[in-house]
mmCIF file of C-alpha atoms in Angstrom:
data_model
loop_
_atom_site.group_PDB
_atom_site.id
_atom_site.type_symbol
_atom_site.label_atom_id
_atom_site.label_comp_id
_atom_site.label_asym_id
_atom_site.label_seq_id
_atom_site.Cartn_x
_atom_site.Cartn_y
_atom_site.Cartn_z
ATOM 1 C CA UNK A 267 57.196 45.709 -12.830
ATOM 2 C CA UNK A 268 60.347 43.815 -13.590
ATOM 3 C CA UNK A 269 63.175 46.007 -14.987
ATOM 4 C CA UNK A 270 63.549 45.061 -18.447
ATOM 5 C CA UNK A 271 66.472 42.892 -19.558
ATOM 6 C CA UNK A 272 69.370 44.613 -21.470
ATOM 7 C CA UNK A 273 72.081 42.883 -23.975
ATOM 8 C CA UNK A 274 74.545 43.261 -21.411
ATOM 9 C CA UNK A 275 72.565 40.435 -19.165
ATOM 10 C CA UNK A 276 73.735 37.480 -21.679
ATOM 11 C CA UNK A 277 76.912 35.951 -22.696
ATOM 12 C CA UNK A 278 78.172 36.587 -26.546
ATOM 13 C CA UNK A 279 77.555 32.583 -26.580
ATOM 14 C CA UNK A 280 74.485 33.234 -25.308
ATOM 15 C CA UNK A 281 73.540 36.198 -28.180
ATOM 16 C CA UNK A 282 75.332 34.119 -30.608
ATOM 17 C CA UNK A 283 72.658 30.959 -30.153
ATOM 18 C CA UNK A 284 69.668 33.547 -30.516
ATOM 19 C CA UNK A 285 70.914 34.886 -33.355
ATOM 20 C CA UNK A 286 71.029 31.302 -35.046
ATOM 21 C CA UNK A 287 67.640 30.473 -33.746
ATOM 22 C CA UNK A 288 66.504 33.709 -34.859
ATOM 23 C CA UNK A 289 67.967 32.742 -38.342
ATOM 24 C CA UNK A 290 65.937 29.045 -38.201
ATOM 25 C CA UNK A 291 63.234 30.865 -36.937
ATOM 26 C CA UNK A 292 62.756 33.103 -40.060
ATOM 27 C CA UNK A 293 63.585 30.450 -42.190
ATOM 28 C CA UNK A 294 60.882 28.659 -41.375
ATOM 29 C CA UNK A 295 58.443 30.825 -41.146
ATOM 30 C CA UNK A 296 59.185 31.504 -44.940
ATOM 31 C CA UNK A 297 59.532 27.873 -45.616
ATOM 32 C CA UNK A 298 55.760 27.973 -44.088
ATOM 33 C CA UNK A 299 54.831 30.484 -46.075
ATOM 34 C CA UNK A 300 55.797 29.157 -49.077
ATOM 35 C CA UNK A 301 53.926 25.631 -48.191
ATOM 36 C CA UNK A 302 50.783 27.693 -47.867
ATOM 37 C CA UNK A 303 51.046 29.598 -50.982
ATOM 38 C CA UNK A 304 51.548 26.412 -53.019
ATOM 39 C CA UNK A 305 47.914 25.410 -51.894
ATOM 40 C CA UNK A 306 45.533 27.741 -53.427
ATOM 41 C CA UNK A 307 43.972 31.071 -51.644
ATOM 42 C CA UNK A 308 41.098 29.514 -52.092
ATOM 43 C CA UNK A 309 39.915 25.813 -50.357
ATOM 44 C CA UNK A 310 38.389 22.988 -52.152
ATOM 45 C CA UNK A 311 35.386 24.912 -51.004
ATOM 46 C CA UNK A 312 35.803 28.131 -51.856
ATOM 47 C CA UNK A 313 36.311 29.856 -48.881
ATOM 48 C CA UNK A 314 39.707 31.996 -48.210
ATOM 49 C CA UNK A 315 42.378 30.009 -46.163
ATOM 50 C CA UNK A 316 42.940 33.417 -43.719
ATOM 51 C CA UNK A 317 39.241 32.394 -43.008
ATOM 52 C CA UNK A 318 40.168 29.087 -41.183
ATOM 53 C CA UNK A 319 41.629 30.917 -38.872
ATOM 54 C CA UNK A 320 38.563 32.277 -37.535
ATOM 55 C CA UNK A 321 36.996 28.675 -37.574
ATOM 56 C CA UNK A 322 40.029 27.167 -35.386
ATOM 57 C CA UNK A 323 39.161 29.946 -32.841
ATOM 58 C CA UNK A 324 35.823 29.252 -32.579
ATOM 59 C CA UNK A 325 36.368 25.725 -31.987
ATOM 60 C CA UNK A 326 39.511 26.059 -29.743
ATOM 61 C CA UNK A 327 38.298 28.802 -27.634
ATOM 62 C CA UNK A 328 34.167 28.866 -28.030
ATOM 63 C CA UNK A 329 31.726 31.350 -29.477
ATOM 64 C CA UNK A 330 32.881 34.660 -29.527
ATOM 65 C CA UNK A 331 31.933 38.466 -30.858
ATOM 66 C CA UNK A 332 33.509 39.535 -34.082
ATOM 67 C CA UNK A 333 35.354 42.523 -31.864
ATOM 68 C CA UNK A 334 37.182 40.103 -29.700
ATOM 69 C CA UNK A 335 38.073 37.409 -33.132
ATOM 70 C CA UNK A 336 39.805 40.666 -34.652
ATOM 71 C CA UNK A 337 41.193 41.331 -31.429
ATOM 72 C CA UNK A 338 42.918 37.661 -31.368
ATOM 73 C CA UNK A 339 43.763 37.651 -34.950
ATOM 74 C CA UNK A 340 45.184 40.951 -35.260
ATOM 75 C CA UNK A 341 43.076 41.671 -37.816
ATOM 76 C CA UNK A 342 40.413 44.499 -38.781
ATOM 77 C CA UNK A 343 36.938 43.696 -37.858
ATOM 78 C CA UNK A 344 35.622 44.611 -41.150
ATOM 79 C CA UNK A 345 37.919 41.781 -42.543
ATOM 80 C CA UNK A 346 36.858 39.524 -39.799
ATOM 81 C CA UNK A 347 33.418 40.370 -40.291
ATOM 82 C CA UNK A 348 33.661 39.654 -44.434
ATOM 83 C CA UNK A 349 35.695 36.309 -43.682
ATOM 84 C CA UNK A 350 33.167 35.258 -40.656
ATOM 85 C CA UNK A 351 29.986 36.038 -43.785
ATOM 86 C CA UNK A 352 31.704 33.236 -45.825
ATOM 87 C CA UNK A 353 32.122 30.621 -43.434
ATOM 88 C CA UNK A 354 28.266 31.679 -42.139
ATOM 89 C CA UNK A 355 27.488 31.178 -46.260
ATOM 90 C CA UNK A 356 29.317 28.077 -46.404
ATOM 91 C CA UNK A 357 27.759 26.416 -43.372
ATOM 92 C CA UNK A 358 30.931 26.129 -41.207
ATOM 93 C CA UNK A 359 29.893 29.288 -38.589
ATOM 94 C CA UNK A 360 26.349 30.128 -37.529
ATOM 95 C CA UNK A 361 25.873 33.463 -35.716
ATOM 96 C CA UNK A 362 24.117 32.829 -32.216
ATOM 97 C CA UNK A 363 22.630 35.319 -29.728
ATOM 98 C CA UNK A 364 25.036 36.753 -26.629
ATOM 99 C CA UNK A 365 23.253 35.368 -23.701
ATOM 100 C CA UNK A 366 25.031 38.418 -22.099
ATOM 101 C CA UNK A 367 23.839 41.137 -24.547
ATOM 102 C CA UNK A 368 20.742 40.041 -26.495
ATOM 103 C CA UNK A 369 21.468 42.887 -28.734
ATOM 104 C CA UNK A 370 25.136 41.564 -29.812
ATOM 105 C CA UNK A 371 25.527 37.568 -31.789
ATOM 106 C CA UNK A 372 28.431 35.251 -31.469
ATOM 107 C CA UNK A 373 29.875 34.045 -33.880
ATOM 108 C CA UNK A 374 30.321 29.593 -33.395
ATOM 109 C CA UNK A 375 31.510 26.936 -35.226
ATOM 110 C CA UNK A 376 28.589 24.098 -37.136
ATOM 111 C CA UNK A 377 28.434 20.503 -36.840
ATOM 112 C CA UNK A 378 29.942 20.909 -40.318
ATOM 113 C CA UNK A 379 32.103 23.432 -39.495
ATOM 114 C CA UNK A 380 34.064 21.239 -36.929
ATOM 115 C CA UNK A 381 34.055 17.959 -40.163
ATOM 116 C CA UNK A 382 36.041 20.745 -42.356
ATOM 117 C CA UNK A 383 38.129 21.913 -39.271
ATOM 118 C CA UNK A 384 38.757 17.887 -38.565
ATOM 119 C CA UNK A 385 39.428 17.159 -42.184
ATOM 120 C CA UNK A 386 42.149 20.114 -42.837
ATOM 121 C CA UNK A 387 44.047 19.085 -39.956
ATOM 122 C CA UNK A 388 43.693 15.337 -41.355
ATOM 123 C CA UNK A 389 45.613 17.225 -44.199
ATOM 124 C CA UNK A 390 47.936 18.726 -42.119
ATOM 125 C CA UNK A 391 48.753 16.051 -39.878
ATOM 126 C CA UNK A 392 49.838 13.674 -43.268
ATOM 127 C CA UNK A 393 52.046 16.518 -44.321
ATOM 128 C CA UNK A 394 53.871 17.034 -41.171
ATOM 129 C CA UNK A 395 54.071 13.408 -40.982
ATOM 130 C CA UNK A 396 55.364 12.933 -44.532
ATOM 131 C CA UNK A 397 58.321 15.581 -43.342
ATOM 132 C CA UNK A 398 58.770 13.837 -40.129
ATOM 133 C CA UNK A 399 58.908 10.341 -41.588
ATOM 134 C CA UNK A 400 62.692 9.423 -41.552
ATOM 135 C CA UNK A 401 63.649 10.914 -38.024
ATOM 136 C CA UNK A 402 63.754 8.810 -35.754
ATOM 137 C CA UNK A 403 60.852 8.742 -33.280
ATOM 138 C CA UNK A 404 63.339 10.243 -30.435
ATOM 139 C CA UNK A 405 63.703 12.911 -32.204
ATOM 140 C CA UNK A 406 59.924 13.680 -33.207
ATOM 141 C CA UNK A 407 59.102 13.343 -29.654
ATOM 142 C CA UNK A 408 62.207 15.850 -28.546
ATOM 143 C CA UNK A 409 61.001 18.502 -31.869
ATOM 144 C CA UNK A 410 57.759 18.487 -30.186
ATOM 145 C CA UNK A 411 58.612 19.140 -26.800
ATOM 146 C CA UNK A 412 61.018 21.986 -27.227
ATOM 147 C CA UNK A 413 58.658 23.565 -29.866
ATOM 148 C CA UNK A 414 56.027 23.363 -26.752
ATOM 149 C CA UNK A 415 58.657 24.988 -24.522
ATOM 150 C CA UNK A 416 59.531 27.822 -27.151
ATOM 151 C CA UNK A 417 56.087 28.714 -27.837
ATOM 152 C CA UNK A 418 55.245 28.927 -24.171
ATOM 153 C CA UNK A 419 58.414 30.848 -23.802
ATOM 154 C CA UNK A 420 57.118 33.079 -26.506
ATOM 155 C CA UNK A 421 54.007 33.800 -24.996
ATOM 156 C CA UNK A 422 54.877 34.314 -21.376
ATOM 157 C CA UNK A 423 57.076 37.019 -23.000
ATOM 158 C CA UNK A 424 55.046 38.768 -24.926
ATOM 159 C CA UNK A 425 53.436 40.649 -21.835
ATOM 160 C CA UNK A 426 57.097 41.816 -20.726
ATOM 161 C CA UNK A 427 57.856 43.365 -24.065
ATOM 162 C CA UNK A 428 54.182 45.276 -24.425
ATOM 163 C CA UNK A 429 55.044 46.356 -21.134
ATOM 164 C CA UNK A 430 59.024 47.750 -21.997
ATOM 165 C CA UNK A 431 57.527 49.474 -25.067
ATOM 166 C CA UNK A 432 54.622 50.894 -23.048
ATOM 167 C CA UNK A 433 57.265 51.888 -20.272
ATOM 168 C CA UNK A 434 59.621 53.779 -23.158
ATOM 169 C CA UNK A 435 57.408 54.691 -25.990
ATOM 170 C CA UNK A 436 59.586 52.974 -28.480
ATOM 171 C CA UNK A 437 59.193 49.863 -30.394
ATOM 172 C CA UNK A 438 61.949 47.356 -30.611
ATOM 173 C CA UNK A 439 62.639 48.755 -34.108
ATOM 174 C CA UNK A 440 62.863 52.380 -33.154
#
Protein backbone atom coordinates (compact mmCIF):
# COMPACT_ATOMS: atom_id res chain seq x y z
CA UNK A 1 0.00 0.00 0.00
CA UNK A 2 0.99 3.43 -1.14
CA UNK A 3 1.88 5.83 1.73
CA UNK A 4 -0.78 8.27 1.84
CA UNK A 5 -0.24 11.79 0.50
CA UNK A 6 0.21 14.65 3.08
CA UNK A 7 -0.42 18.64 2.51
CA UNK A 8 3.13 19.09 2.51
CA UNK A 9 3.33 17.08 -1.08
CA UNK A 10 1.61 20.19 -3.03
CA UNK A 11 2.47 23.69 -3.75
CA UNK A 12 0.25 26.60 -1.90
CA UNK A 13 -0.71 27.24 -5.78
CA UNK A 14 -1.43 23.93 -5.95
CA UNK A 15 -3.84 23.92 -2.47
CA UNK A 16 -5.00 27.24 -3.52
CA UNK A 17 -6.68 25.74 -7.02
CA UNK A 18 -8.37 22.85 -4.89
CA UNK A 19 -9.69 25.01 -2.65
CA UNK A 20 -11.48 27.01 -5.57
CA UNK A 21 -12.57 23.85 -7.20
CA UNK A 22 -13.66 22.66 -3.97
CA UNK A 23 -15.70 25.98 -3.72
CA UNK A 24 -17.32 25.31 -7.56
CA UNK A 25 -17.66 21.98 -6.56
CA UNK A 26 -20.09 22.68 -3.63
CA UNK A 27 -21.67 25.23 -5.44
CA UNK A 28 -22.89 23.13 -7.75
CA UNK A 29 -23.84 20.48 -6.10
CA UNK A 30 -26.31 22.94 -4.30
CA UNK A 31 -27.16 24.58 -7.51
CA UNK A 32 -28.17 20.74 -8.38
CA UNK A 33 -29.94 20.38 -5.57
CA UNK A 34 -31.93 23.15 -5.86
CA UNK A 35 -32.85 22.16 -9.72
CA UNK A 36 -34.15 18.92 -8.29
CA UNK A 37 -36.19 20.29 -5.58
CA UNK A 38 -37.97 22.68 -7.97
CA UNK A 39 -39.38 19.46 -9.75
CA UNK A 40 -41.67 17.76 -7.45
CA UNK A 41 -40.70 14.63 -5.00
CA UNK A 42 -42.98 13.03 -6.76
CA UNK A 43 -42.84 12.17 -10.92
CA UNK A 44 -45.57 12.72 -13.32
CA UNK A 45 -46.17 9.18 -12.24
CA UNK A 46 -46.13 9.08 -8.88
CA UNK A 47 -43.23 7.39 -8.00
CA UNK A 48 -40.37 9.13 -5.67
CA UNK A 49 -37.45 10.69 -7.75
CA UNK A 50 -34.69 8.86 -5.11
CA UNK A 51 -36.47 5.83 -6.81
CA UNK A 52 -34.95 6.49 -10.32
CA UNK A 53 -31.99 5.88 -9.02
CA UNK A 54 -32.55 2.35 -8.53
CA UNK A 55 -34.03 2.13 -12.16
CA UNK A 56 -30.71 3.76 -13.78
CA UNK A 57 -28.81 0.92 -11.97
CA UNK A 58 -30.68 -1.68 -13.17
CA UNK A 59 -30.40 -0.59 -16.61
CA UNK A 60 -26.71 0.59 -16.47
CA UNK A 61 -25.36 -2.27 -14.62
CA UNK A 62 -28.11 -5.35 -15.03
CA UNK A 63 -30.35 -7.19 -12.61
CA UNK A 64 -29.23 -7.16 -9.29
CA UNK A 65 -30.30 -8.24 -5.44
CA UNK A 66 -31.77 -5.54 -3.31
CA UNK A 67 -28.49 -6.10 -0.82
CA UNK A 68 -26.04 -5.16 -3.47
CA UNK A 69 -28.62 -1.85 -4.95
CA UNK A 70 -28.33 -0.55 -1.19
CA UNK A 71 -24.85 -1.38 -1.25
CA UNK A 72 -24.31 0.97 -4.51
CA UNK A 73 -26.65 3.59 -3.41
CA UNK A 74 -25.58 3.97 0.01
CA UNK A 75 -28.75 3.49 1.11
CA UNK A 76 -30.69 1.12 3.69
CA UNK A 77 -32.13 -1.92 2.18
CA UNK A 78 -35.39 -1.43 3.78
CA UNK A 79 -35.54 1.93 1.80
CA UNK A 80 -34.32 0.23 -1.26
CA UNK A 81 -36.62 -2.47 -0.80
CA UNK A 82 -39.87 0.17 -0.30
CA UNK A 83 -38.54 2.30 -3.40
CA UNK A 84 -37.80 -1.06 -5.59
CA UNK A 85 -42.05 -2.10 -4.43
CA UNK A 86 -43.05 1.15 -6.29
CA UNK A 87 -41.28 0.90 -9.38
CA UNK A 88 -42.39 -3.15 -9.27
CA UNK A 89 -46.19 -1.39 -8.72
CA UNK A 90 -45.66 1.00 -11.36
CA UNK A 91 -44.42 -1.43 -14.01
CA UNK A 92 -40.87 -0.01 -14.43
CA UNK A 93 -38.96 -3.13 -12.30
CA UNK A 94 -40.09 -6.74 -12.30
CA UNK A 95 -38.46 -9.03 -9.70
CA UNK A 96 -36.82 -12.14 -11.52
CA UNK A 97 -35.37 -15.36 -10.06
CA UNK A 98 -31.28 -15.53 -9.22
CA UNK A 99 -30.22 -18.15 -11.60
CA UNK A 100 -27.46 -18.46 -8.89
CA UNK A 101 -29.71 -18.83 -5.80
CA UNK A 102 -33.25 -19.92 -6.73
CA UNK A 103 -34.19 -18.92 -3.31
CA UNK A 104 -33.06 -15.06 -3.75
CA UNK A 105 -34.97 -12.57 -6.94
CA UNK A 106 -33.32 -9.80 -8.82
CA UNK A 107 -34.55 -7.01 -9.09
CA UNK A 108 -34.54 -5.69 -13.40
CA UNK A 109 -35.67 -3.02 -15.24
CA UNK A 110 -39.32 -3.51 -17.82
CA UNK A 111 -39.69 -2.80 -21.34
CA UNK A 112 -41.50 0.17 -19.78
CA UNK A 113 -39.20 0.74 -17.30
CA UNK A 114 -36.32 1.51 -19.82
CA UNK A 115 -39.36 4.16 -22.04
CA UNK A 116 -39.52 6.16 -18.51
CA UNK A 117 -35.67 5.81 -17.96
CA UNK A 118 -35.32 7.04 -21.89
CA UNK A 119 -37.89 9.74 -21.49
CA UNK A 120 -36.37 11.44 -18.11
CA UNK A 121 -33.11 11.66 -19.62
CA UNK A 122 -34.97 13.18 -22.84
CA UNK A 123 -35.82 15.72 -19.99
CA UNK A 124 -32.58 16.02 -18.81
CA UNK A 125 -30.70 16.19 -21.86
CA UNK A 126 -33.08 19.55 -23.03
CA UNK A 127 -32.20 21.08 -19.72
CA UNK A 128 -28.55 20.68 -19.85
CA UNK A 129 -28.80 21.74 -23.32
CA UNK A 130 -30.92 24.82 -22.60
CA UNK A 131 -27.84 25.79 -20.00
CA UNK A 132 -25.28 24.88 -22.48
CA UNK A 133 -26.85 26.75 -25.38
CA UNK A 134 -24.72 29.98 -25.73
CA UNK A 135 -21.14 28.41 -25.16
CA UNK A 136 -19.58 27.85 -27.77
CA UNK A 137 -19.35 24.22 -28.93
CA UNK A 138 -15.40 24.23 -27.95
CA UNK A 139 -16.21 24.74 -24.87
CA UNK A 140 -19.13 22.08 -24.39
CA UNK A 141 -16.85 19.59 -25.82
CA UNK A 142 -13.77 20.76 -23.30
CA UNK A 143 -16.74 20.87 -20.03
CA UNK A 144 -17.33 17.39 -20.97
CA UNK A 145 -14.05 16.05 -21.17
CA UNK A 146 -12.55 17.41 -18.01
CA UNK A 147 -15.81 16.53 -16.10
CA UNK A 148 -14.94 12.81 -17.53
CA UNK A 149 -11.38 13.23 -16.24
CA UNK A 150 -12.53 14.57 -12.69
CA UNK A 151 -14.99 11.97 -12.14
CA UNK A 152 -12.55 9.25 -13.07
CA UNK A 153 -10.11 11.03 -10.90
CA UNK A 154 -12.70 10.85 -8.21
CA UNK A 155 -13.24 7.37 -8.39
CA UNK A 156 -9.78 5.95 -8.78
CA UNK A 157 -9.38 7.83 -5.45
CA UNK A 158 -11.86 6.78 -3.54
CA UNK A 159 -10.09 3.31 -2.84
CA UNK A 160 -6.88 5.28 -1.52
CA UNK A 161 -8.85 7.27 0.99
CA UNK A 162 -11.04 4.02 2.38
CA UNK A 163 -7.76 2.62 2.62
CA UNK A 164 -5.89 5.86 4.74
CA UNK A 165 -8.96 5.87 7.02
CA UNK A 166 -8.88 2.07 7.40
CA UNK A 167 -4.97 2.39 7.95
CA UNK A 168 -5.59 5.30 10.88
CA UNK A 169 -9.01 4.83 12.22
CA UNK A 170 -9.94 8.38 11.59
CA UNK A 171 -12.14 9.97 9.11
CA UNK A 172 -11.04 12.97 7.17
CA UNK A 173 -13.20 15.03 9.57
CA UNK A 174 -11.79 13.68 12.78
Amino acid sequence: MAPPITEEAFTTAELDVADEVGVELVRFVRLINKAKSQVAKQGPDGIERAAYAILFHLIHDGPQRTSKLAETLHAEISTISRQSSSLVQHGLVERQADPEDGRACLLAPTTEGLRVFEENRRQRNIWLATVLADWPEEDRDKLNELLNRLNTGIEQSIPQAADHVSAHGKGANE
